[in-house]
PDB file of C-alpha atoms in Angstrom:
ATOM      1  CA  MET A   1     117.253 112.705  24.518  1.00  0.00           C
ATOM      2  CA  ALA A   2     115.603 110.978  27.464  1.00  0.00           C
ATOM      3  CA  PHE A   3     117.547 113.289  29.790  1.00  0.00           C
ATOM      4  CA  VAL A   4     116.325 116.337  27.871  1.00  0.00           C
ATOM      5  CA  TYR A   5     112.740 115.071  28.181  1.00  0.00           C
ATOM      6  CA  VAL A   6     113.086 114.615  31.951  1.00  0.00           C
ATOM      7  CA  ALA A   7     114.688 118.067  32.228  1.00  0.00           C
ATOM      8  CA  PHE A   8     111.772 119.554  30.267  1.00  0.00           C
ATOM      9  CA  LEU A   9     109.285 117.899  32.639  1.00  0.00           C
ATOM     10  CA  VAL A  10     111.118 119.267  35.679  1.00  0.00           C
ATOM     11  CA  PHE A  11     111.176 122.711  34.068  1.00  0.00           C
ATOM     12  CA  GLN A  12     107.481 122.601  33.197  1.00  0.00           C
ATOM     13  CA  LEU A  13     106.147 121.017  36.383  1.00  0.00           C
ATOM     14  CA  ARG A  14     108.515 122.195  39.121  1.00  0.00           C
ATOM     15  CA  THR A  15     110.810 125.134  38.474  1.00  0.00           C
ATOM     16  CA  HIS A  16     108.620 127.263  36.167  1.00  0.00           C
ATOM     17  CA  ALA A  17     105.136 125.908  36.802  1.00  0.00           C
ATOM     18  CA  GLU A  18     103.659 129.426  36.954  1.00  0.00           C
ATOM     19  CA  LEU A  19     104.561 129.982  33.298  1.00  0.00           C
ATOM     20  CA  PHE A  20     102.538 126.975  32.222  1.00  0.00           C
ATOM     21  CA  SER A  21      99.454 127.517  34.370  1.00  0.00           C
ATOM     22  CA  GLY A  22      96.801 129.283  32.314  1.00  0.00           C
ATOM     23  CA  ALA A  23      94.503 131.939  33.656  1.00  0.00           C
ATOM     24  CA  GLU A  24      91.672 129.920  35.083  1.00  0.00           C
ATOM     25  CA  GLU A  25      88.230 131.255  34.457  1.00  0.00           C
ATOM     26  CA  GLU A  26      85.612 131.221  37.169  1.00  0.00           C
ATOM     27  CA  GLU A  27      82.767 128.888  36.348  1.00  0.00           C
ATOM     28  CA  GLU A  28      79.212 129.471  37.467  1.00  0.00           C
ATOM     29  CA  GLY A  29      78.608 126.036  38.961  1.00  0.00           C
ATOM     30  CA  GLY A  30      80.874 124.203  41.367  1.00  0.00           C
ATOM     31  CA  GLU A  31      82.571 121.115  40.023  1.00  0.00           C
ATOM     32  CA  GLU A  32      82.306 117.863  41.904  1.00  0.00           C
ATOM     33  CA  MET A  33      85.636 116.186  42.447  1.00  0.00           C
ATOM     34  CA  LEU A  34      86.188 112.438  42.236  1.00  0.00           C
ATOM     35  CA  SER A  35      87.838 110.706  45.131  1.00  0.00           C
ATOM     36  CA  VAL A  36      91.329 109.299  44.715  1.00  0.00           C
ATOM     37  CA  GLY A  37      90.024 105.726  44.825  1.00  0.00           C
ATOM     38  CA  THR A  38      87.305 106.388  42.243  1.00  0.00           C
ATOM     39  CA  SER A  39      89.770 108.193  40.001  1.00  0.00           C
ATOM     40  CA  GLY A  40      92.232 105.308  40.252  1.00  0.00           C
ATOM     41  CA  MET A  41      89.599 102.716  39.446  1.00  0.00           C
ATOM     42  CA  LEU A  42      88.337 104.779  36.507  1.00  0.00           C
ATOM     43  CA  LEU A  43      91.883 105.173  35.194  1.00  0.00           C
ATOM     44  CA  PHE A  44      92.504 101.426  35.564  1.00  0.00           C
ATOM     45  CA  ALA A  45      89.252 100.517  33.789  1.00  0.00           C
ATOM     46  CA  THR A  46      89.972 102.947  30.962  1.00  0.00           C
ATOM     47  CA  THR A  47      93.511 101.593  30.583  1.00  0.00           C
ATOM     48  CA  CYS A  48      92.168  98.034  30.362  1.00  0.00           C
ATOM     49  CA  ALA A  49      89.617  99.081  27.721  1.00  0.00           C
ATOM     50  CA  VAL A  50      92.287 100.833  25.658  1.00  0.00           C
ATOM     51  CA  ALA A  51      94.610  97.812  25.906  1.00  0.00           C
ATOM     52  CA  TYR A  52      91.771  95.509  24.812  1.00  0.00           C
ATOM     53  CA  CYS A  53      90.936  97.695  21.806  1.00  0.00           C
ATOM     54  CA  SER A  54      94.631  98.049  20.937  1.00  0.00           C
ATOM     55  CA  GLU A  55      94.930  94.282  20.619  1.00  0.00           C
ATOM     56  CA  PHE A  56      92.207  94.288  17.959  1.00  0.00           C
ATOM     57  CA  LEU A  57      93.866  97.202  16.182  1.00  0.00           C
ATOM     58  CA  VAL A  58      97.249  95.484  16.070  1.00  0.00           C
ATOM     59  CA  ASP A  59      95.708  92.167  15.007  1.00  0.00           C
ATOM     60  CA  SER A  60      93.966  93.863  12.078  1.00  0.00           C
ATOM     61  CA  ILE A  61      97.221  95.190  10.571  1.00  0.00           C
ATOM     62  CA  GLU A  62      97.888  91.951   8.685  1.00  0.00           C
ATOM     63  CA  GLY A  63      94.457  91.933   7.021  1.00  0.00           C
ATOM     64  CA  VAL A  64      94.541  95.623   6.136  1.00  0.00           C
ATOM     65  CA  SER A  65      98.030  95.251   4.711  1.00  0.00           C
ATOM     66  CA  GLN A  66      96.916  92.428   2.425  1.00  0.00           C
ATOM     67  CA  SER A  67      93.534  93.918   1.487  1.00  0.00           C
ATOM     68  CA  TYR A  68      94.780  97.373   0.530  1.00  0.00           C
ATOM     69  CA  GLY A  69      98.303  96.487  -0.544  1.00  0.00           C
ATOM     70  CA  LEU A  70      99.928  98.758   2.038  1.00  0.00           C
ATOM     71  CA  PRO A  71     103.268  97.792   3.546  1.00  0.00           C
ATOM     72  CA  LYS A  72     103.151  96.930   7.258  1.00  0.00           C
ATOM     73  CA  SER A  73     105.886  99.468   7.957  1.00  0.00           C
ATOM     74  CA  PHE A  74     103.747 102.280   6.476  1.00  0.00           C
ATOM     75  CA  ILE A  75     100.797 101.261   8.611  1.00  0.00           C
ATOM     76  CA  GLY A  76     102.925 100.994  11.756  1.00  0.00           C
ATOM     77  CA  LEU A  77     105.005 104.130  11.275  1.00  0.00           C
ATOM     78  CA  ILE A  78     102.502 106.513   9.663  1.00  0.00           C
ATOM     79  CA  LEU A  79      98.864 105.456  10.096  1.00  0.00           C
ATOM     80  CA  LEU A  80      98.908 104.104  13.668  1.00  0.00           C
ATOM     81  CA  PRO A  81     100.505 107.230  15.202  1.00  0.00           C
ATOM     82  CA  ILE A  82      97.982 109.447  13.416  1.00  0.00           C
ATOM     83  CA  VAL A  83      95.094 107.329  14.713  1.00  0.00           C
ATOM     84  CA  GLY A  84      96.680 107.126  18.166  1.00  0.00           C
ATOM     85  CA  ASN A  85      96.976 110.904  18.475  1.00  0.00           C
ATOM     86  CA  ALA A  86      93.558 111.667  16.997  1.00  0.00           C
ATOM     87  CA  ALA A  87      92.164 112.527  20.435  1.00  0.00           C
ATOM     88  CA  GLU A  88      94.943 115.043  21.079  1.00  0.00           C
ATOM     89  CA  HIS A  89      94.477 116.583  17.637  1.00  0.00           C
ATOM     90  CA  THR A  90      90.730 116.874  18.202  1.00  0.00           C
ATOM     91  CA  THR A  91      91.270 118.471  21.600  1.00  0.00           C
ATOM     92  CA  ALA A  92      93.703 121.027  20.186  1.00  0.00           C
ATOM     93  CA  VAL A  93      91.334 121.996  17.365  1.00  0.00           C
ATOM     94  CA  THR A  94      88.301 122.159  19.678  1.00  0.00           C
ATOM     95  CA  VAL A  95      89.909 124.425  22.268  1.00  0.00           C
ATOM     96  CA  ALA A  96      91.411 126.621  19.530  1.00  0.00           C
ATOM     97  CA  TYR A  97      87.920 127.019  18.073  1.00  0.00           C
ATOM     98  CA  LYS A  98      86.692 128.089  21.528  1.00  0.00           C
ATOM     99  CA  GLY A  99      89.378 130.794  21.639  1.00  0.00           C
ATOM    100  CA  LYS A 100      91.683 129.138  24.189  1.00  0.00           C
ATOM    101  CA  MET A 101      94.849 129.351  22.130  1.00  0.00           C
ATOM    102  CA  ASP A 102      97.199 128.887  25.085  1.00  0.00           C
ATOM    103  CA  LEU A 103      95.633 125.513  25.828  1.00  0.00           C
ATOM    104  CA  ALA A 104      95.599 124.523  22.149  1.00  0.00           C
ATOM    105  CA  LEU A 105      99.287 125.377  21.778  1.00  0.00           C
ATOM    106  CA  GLY A 106     100.063 123.589  25.034  1.00  0.00           C
ATOM    107  CA  VAL A 107      98.427 120.395  23.786  1.00  0.00           C
ATOM    108  CA  ALA A 108     100.122 120.568  20.385  1.00  0.00           C
ATOM    109  CA  VAL A 109     103.578 121.485  21.692  1.00  0.00           C
ATOM    110  CA  GLY A 110     103.350 119.012  24.564  1.00  0.00           C
ATOM    111  CA  SER A 111     102.448 116.180  22.223  1.00  0.00           C
ATOM    112  CA  SER A 112     105.219 117.044  19.792  1.00  0.00           C
ATOM    113  CA  THR A 113     107.768 117.392  22.577  1.00  0.00           C
ATOM    114  CA  GLN A 114     106.740 114.078  24.078  1.00  0.00           C
ATOM    115  CA  ILE A 115     107.131 112.277  20.753  1.00  0.00           C
ATOM    116  CA  ALA A 116     110.426 113.970  19.859  1.00  0.00           C
ATOM    117  CA  LEU A 117     112.144 113.701  23.220  1.00  0.00           C
ATOM    118  CA  PHE A 118     110.748 110.481  24.679  1.00  0.00           C
ATOM    119  CA  VAL A 119     108.994 108.129  22.313  1.00  0.00           C
ATOM    120  CA  VAL A 120     111.519 108.184  19.454  1.00  0.00           C
ATOM    121  CA  PRO A 121     114.609 107.642  21.640  1.00  0.00           C
ATOM    122  CA  PHE A 122     112.771 105.019  23.721  1.00  0.00           C
ATOM    123  CA  SER A 123     111.732 103.084  20.602  1.00  0.00           C
ATOM    124  CA  VAL A 124     115.350 103.106  19.374  1.00  0.00           C
ATOM    125  CA  ILE A 125     116.584 101.792  22.735  1.00  0.00           C
ATOM    126  CA  VAL A 126     113.961  99.045  22.893  1.00  0.00           C
TER     127      VAL A 126
END
């Protein structure tokens, strides 16, 4: 499965990239680009913030499990993935509402493909 995921990435990003690049619309104002250093620092800071918040989320599983009578396996296998992908779900719904169906489908299919071909086999291996 991991091989299929890597092959899909090569297909999407290298060999058939033109199929996955949407028609870009011209915007009225020019966009300012971040430098590589600023982008890297922003990515690092965001990753640290997410890791910090994730620790609180994982630590709260025990209390939630006892308070609501939910099994830890249900919380870990069902609720946490839904909460973890909430941003992707919101993005897909928002861009679909704006009429950009190709982007909405790309987000939804990309997320599903990533989970099916990478995360599940990786979690079995680890």
